[in-house]
């Protein structure tokens, strides 16, 4: 398979250079074989209650283990939704120490993050071809930010460097861009080609409102590619 050859080239050519130059200390962690073998990953980011988890449920055509949906911030953790024959969840500390896991480097983020990270194995056919990363809703206010007890922006950047697509979801009824969301979007610098902006729930507003809100969304995310209108059931 193609990933096998790519992994060999990385291990024999690039990894020795990265180790010699301390690449993992100054920029990003070294890759392991699992990161080449894993299916493409899609990262979903946006304010709380914008519909990220419901969006995943819609794509899968079913609920997934560990799913949390509500009007207030309910997804308080990073969830890697992946294919598995049996539906179950895997704690973050177990997920990062598994030898065949592409998330081993995240163990450096510490226990505060690992307690807010989990894997969700689900037998949905779509997950045989990709994995979906659900994220905590981006909060507003320094107090809420400090209560995370881990570097949210740094974790988002780690995923941004490795995923194949970043879906940035907005809600047409609350387009305020908080300081934390602005900081998160800045972490996508250098990965703009991966970003797709989705205006979720757009079927609930009229055409004029949609044009105004679409313009506001694009202004908030310069360099990102516009996605579909994000119509959701």
GROMACS .gro file of C-alpha atoms in nm:
model
  233
    1UNK     CA    1   0.000   0.000   0.000
    2UNK     CA    2   0.105   0.360  -0.062
    3UNK     CA    3   0.120   0.450   0.308
    4UNK     CA    4   0.374   0.172   0.369
    5UNK     CA    5   0.618   0.320   0.118
    6UNK     CA    6   0.558   0.672   0.248
    7UNK     CA    7   0.626   0.557   0.605
    8UNK     CA    8   0.951   0.394   0.492
    9UNK     CA    9   1.069   0.714   0.321
   10UNK     CA   10   0.985   0.918   0.630
   11UNK     CA   11   1.162   0.674   0.865
   12UNK     CA   12   1.476   0.649   0.654
   13UNK     CA   13   1.511   1.007   0.525
   14UNK     CA   14   1.311   1.267   0.715
   15UNK     CA   15   1.290   1.132   1.070
   16UNK     CA   16   1.670   1.121   1.121
   17UNK     CA   17   1.686   1.487   1.016
   18UNK     CA   18   1.401   1.578   1.252
   19UNK     CA   19   1.570   1.393   1.540
   20UNK     CA   20   1.905   1.562   1.472
   21UNK     CA   21   1.750   1.910   1.461
   22UNK     CA   22   1.517   1.853   1.762
   23UNK     CA   23   1.219   1.916   1.537
   24UNK     CA   24   0.979   1.778   1.798
   25UNK     CA   25   1.105   2.024   2.060
   26UNK     CA   26   1.081   2.339   1.851
   27UNK     CA   27   0.789   2.270   1.619
   28UNK     CA   28   0.590   1.950   1.609
   29UNK     CA   29   0.611   1.593   1.740
   30UNK     CA   30   0.765   1.318   1.529
   31UNK     CA   31   0.533   1.095   1.329
   32UNK     CA   32   0.477   0.727   1.395
   33UNK     CA   33   0.363   0.450   1.162
   34UNK     CA   34   0.004   0.466   1.286
   35UNK     CA   35  -0.027   0.823   1.161
   36UNK     CA   36   0.044   0.701   0.807
   37UNK     CA   37  -0.191   0.406   0.838
   38UNK     CA   38  -0.491   0.587   0.986
   39UNK     CA   39  -0.777   0.693   0.751
   40UNK     CA   40  -0.812   1.063   0.662
   41UNK     CA   41  -0.926   1.275   0.958
   42UNK     CA   42  -1.170   1.568   0.963
   43UNK     CA   43  -1.159   1.821   1.249
   44UNK     CA   44  -1.480   2.002   1.346
   45UNK     CA   45  -1.440   2.335   1.526
   46UNK     CA   46  -1.684   2.608   1.625
   47UNK     CA   47  -1.863   2.786   1.909
   48UNK     CA   48  -2.064   2.581   2.159
   49UNK     CA   49  -2.411   2.463   2.054
   50UNK     CA   50  -2.339   2.538   1.688
   51UNK     CA   51  -2.427   2.180   1.594
   52UNK     CA   52  -2.092   2.002   1.559
   53UNK     CA   53  -2.204   1.681   1.730
   54UNK     CA   54  -2.540   1.681   1.548
   55UNK     CA   55  -2.350   1.736   1.223
   56UNK     CA   56  -2.147   1.421   1.291
   57UNK     CA   57  -2.464   1.227   1.378
   58UNK     CA   58  -2.617   1.339   1.048
   59UNK     CA   59  -2.311   1.225   0.851
   60UNK     CA   60  -2.305   0.886   1.024
   61UNK     CA   61  -2.681   0.838   1.003
   62UNK     CA   62  -2.685   0.733   1.368
   63UNK     CA   63  -2.575   0.825   1.718
   64UNK     CA   64  -2.223   0.739   1.831
   65UNK     CA   65  -2.092   0.627   2.173
   66UNK     CA   66  -2.023   0.914   2.412
   67UNK     CA   67  -2.239   1.156   2.215
   68UNK     CA   68  -2.363   1.460   2.411
   69UNK     CA   69  -2.611   1.712   2.270
   70UNK     CA   70  -2.786   2.002   2.445
   71UNK     CA   71  -2.863   2.377   2.432
   72UNK     CA   72  -2.570   2.462   2.661
   73UNK     CA   73  -2.201   2.358   2.625
   74UNK     CA   74  -2.232   1.978   2.644
   75UNK     CA   75  -1.930   1.846   2.450
   76UNK     CA   76  -1.658   1.915   2.707
   77UNK     CA   77  -1.397   1.693   2.548
   78UNK     CA   78  -1.217   1.608   2.227
   79UNK     CA   79  -1.372   1.294   2.079
   80UNK     CA   80  -1.210   1.092   1.800
   81UNK     CA   81  -1.497   0.913   1.626
   82UNK     CA   82  -1.345   0.610   1.451
   83UNK     CA   83  -1.452   0.283   1.296
   84UNK     CA   84  -1.492  -0.020   1.518
   85UNK     CA   85  -1.690  -0.343   1.493
   86UNK     CA   86  -1.823  -0.297   1.847
   87UNK     CA   87  -1.959   0.036   1.970
   88UNK     CA   88  -1.762   0.158   2.272
   89UNK     CA   89  -1.559   0.445   2.410
   90UNK     CA   90  -1.188   0.446   2.496
   91UNK     CA   91  -1.044   0.683   2.762
   92UNK     CA   92  -0.786   0.931   2.639
   93UNK     CA   93  -0.496   0.791   2.842
   94UNK     CA   94  -0.556   0.442   2.696
   95UNK     CA   95  -0.595   0.586   2.346
   96UNK     CA   96  -0.261   0.766   2.358
   97UNK     CA   97  -0.056   0.469   2.484
   98UNK     CA   98  -0.193   0.212   2.237
   99UNK     CA   99   0.092   0.106   2.004
  100UNK     CA  100  -0.124   0.141   1.692
  101UNK     CA  101  -0.271   0.479   1.787
  102UNK     CA  102  -0.207   0.794   1.580
  103UNK     CA  103  -0.261   1.002   1.896
  104UNK     CA  104   0.042   0.890   2.097
  105UNK     CA  105   0.207   1.234   2.082
  106UNK     CA  106  -0.092   1.387   2.265
  107UNK     CA  107   0.021   1.219   2.588
  108UNK     CA  108   0.255   1.518   2.628
  109UNK     CA  109  -0.048   1.741   2.689
  110UNK     CA  110  -0.083   1.599   3.040
  111UNK     CA  111  -0.356   1.442   3.249
  112UNK     CA  112  -0.584   1.747   3.242
  113UNK     CA  113  -0.619   1.705   2.866
  114UNK     CA  114  -0.629   1.324   2.867
  115UNK     CA  115  -0.925   1.340   3.105
  116UNK     CA  116  -1.102   1.542   2.834
  117UNK     CA  117  -1.009   1.320   2.542
  118UNK     CA  118  -1.171   0.996   2.435
  119UNK     CA  119  -1.211   0.765   2.138
  120UNK     CA  120  -1.555   0.663   2.016
  121UNK     CA  121  -1.561   0.340   1.816
  122UNK     CA  122  -1.864   0.310   1.594
  123UNK     CA  123  -1.963   0.065   1.318
  124UNK     CA  124  -2.097   0.333   1.080
  125UNK     CA  125  -1.977   0.254   0.723
  126UNK     CA  126  -1.852   0.611   0.665
  127UNK     CA  127  -1.590   0.566   0.936
  128UNK     CA  128  -1.419   0.293   0.734
  129UNK     CA  129  -1.301   0.577   0.509
  130UNK     CA  130  -1.244   0.865   0.753
  131UNK     CA  131  -1.230   0.958   1.121
  132UNK     CA  132  -1.409   1.261   1.266
  133UNK     CA  133  -1.271   1.472   1.551
  134UNK     CA  134  -1.540   1.641   1.761
  135UNK     CA  135  -1.416   1.928   1.977
  136UNK     CA  136  -1.540   2.121   2.281
  137UNK     CA  137  -1.732   2.432   2.181
  138UNK     CA  138  -1.517   2.743   2.173
  139UNK     CA  139  -1.607   2.949   2.480
  140UNK     CA  140  -1.602   3.322   2.544
  141UNK     CA  141  -1.462   3.474   2.860
  142UNK     CA  142  -1.125   3.429   3.026
  143UNK     CA  143  -1.271   3.248   3.329
  144UNK     CA  144  -1.416   2.967   3.116
  145UNK     CA  145  -1.091   2.947   2.921
  146UNK     CA  146  -0.879   2.903   3.235
  147UNK     CA  147  -1.112   2.633   3.367
  148UNK     CA  148  -0.996   2.399   3.091
  149UNK     CA  149  -0.661   2.344   3.273
  150UNK     CA  150  -0.488   2.255   2.945
  151UNK     CA  151  -0.380   2.448   2.635
  152UNK     CA  152  -0.686   2.421   2.411
  153UNK     CA  153  -0.526   2.622   2.129
  154UNK     CA  154  -0.217   2.402   2.125
  155UNK     CA  155  -0.425   2.084   2.101
  156UNK     CA  156  -0.631   2.231   1.816
  157UNK     CA  157  -0.310   2.322   1.635
  158UNK     CA  158  -0.177   1.966   1.679
  159UNK     CA  159  -0.488   1.831   1.510
  160UNK     CA  160  -0.484   2.103   1.243
  161UNK     CA  161  -0.135   1.995   1.139
  162UNK     CA  162  -0.243   1.633   1.093
  163UNK     CA  163  -0.602   1.630   0.971
  164UNK     CA  164  -0.696   1.637   0.604
  165UNK     CA  165  -0.984   1.884   0.644
  166UNK     CA  166  -1.094   2.140   0.903
  167UNK     CA  167  -1.468   2.214   0.912
  168UNK     CA  168  -1.533   2.549   1.084
  169UNK     CA  169  -1.901   2.566   1.175
  170UNK     CA  170  -2.099   2.882   1.248
  171UNK     CA  171  -2.456   2.940   1.360
  172UNK     CA  172  -2.646   3.217   1.172
  173UNK     CA  173  -2.813   3.322   1.499
  174UNK     CA  174  -2.488   3.389   1.689
  175UNK     CA  175  -2.203   3.501   1.471
  176UNK     CA  176  -2.009   3.683   1.743
  177UNK     CA  177  -1.641   3.594   1.712
  178UNK     CA  178  -1.500   3.556   2.064
  179UNK     CA  179  -1.135   3.617   2.149
  180UNK     CA  180  -1.081   3.243   2.194
  181UNK     CA  181  -1.233   3.162   1.855
  182UNK     CA  182  -1.012   3.427   1.696
  183UNK     CA  183  -0.707   3.269   1.863
  184UNK     CA  184  -0.814   2.924   1.739
  185UNK     CA  185  -0.858   3.047   1.380
  186UNK     CA  186  -0.509   3.197   1.392
  187UNK     CA  187  -0.377   2.849   1.472
  188UNK     CA  188  -0.493   2.744   1.125
  189UNK     CA  189  -0.236   2.973   0.963
  190UNK     CA  190  -0.046   2.771   0.706
  191UNK     CA  191  -0.335   2.525   0.678
  192UNK     CA  192  -0.591   2.755   0.513
  193UNK     CA  193  -0.630   2.514   0.221
  194UNK     CA  194  -0.778   2.258   0.461
  195UNK     CA  195  -1.046   2.489   0.603
  196UNK     CA  196  -1.407   2.478   0.492
  197UNK     CA  197  -1.653   2.722   0.649
  198UNK     CA  198  -2.003   2.584   0.703
  199UNK     CA  199  -2.295   2.806   0.800
  200UNK     CA  200  -2.502   2.552   0.985
  201UNK     CA  201  -2.884   2.580   1.022
  202UNK     CA  202  -2.888   2.818   0.726
  203UNK     CA  203  -3.228   2.685   0.618
  204UNK     CA  204  -3.380   2.875   0.912
  205UNK     CA  205  -3.305   3.222   0.773
  206UNK     CA  206  -3.421   3.402   0.459
  207UNK     CA  207  -3.203   3.473   0.157
  208UNK     CA  208  -3.114   3.832   0.254
  209UNK     CA  209  -3.015   3.729   0.608
  210UNK     CA  210  -2.813   3.443   0.463
  211UNK     CA  211  -2.618   3.680   0.236
  212UNK     CA  212  -2.544   3.920   0.522
  213UNK     CA  213  -2.438   3.645   0.760
  214UNK     CA  214  -2.234   3.467   0.495
  215UNK     CA  215  -2.041   3.789   0.436
  216UNK     CA  216  -1.978   3.827   0.809
  217UNK     CA  217  -1.854   3.468   0.833
  218UNK     CA  218  -1.614   3.506   0.541
  219UNK     CA  219  -1.479   3.831   0.686
  220UNK     CA  220  -1.407   3.653   1.015
  221UNK     CA  221  -1.217   3.371   0.846
  222UNK     CA  222  -0.992   3.521   0.576
  223UNK     CA  223  -0.818   3.269   0.354
  224UNK     CA  224  -1.062   2.990   0.427
  225UNK     CA  225  -1.260   2.824   0.150
  226UNK     CA  226  -1.639   2.867   0.168
  227UNK     CA  227  -1.826   2.542   0.218
  228UNK     CA  228  -2.182   2.446   0.147
  229UNK     CA  229  -2.469   2.629   0.308
  230UNK     CA  230  -2.466   2.371   0.586
  231UNK     CA  231  -2.839   2.307   0.574
  232UNK     CA  232  -2.926   2.077   0.859
  233UNK     CA  233  -3.241   1.887   0.934
   0.00000   0.00000   0.00000
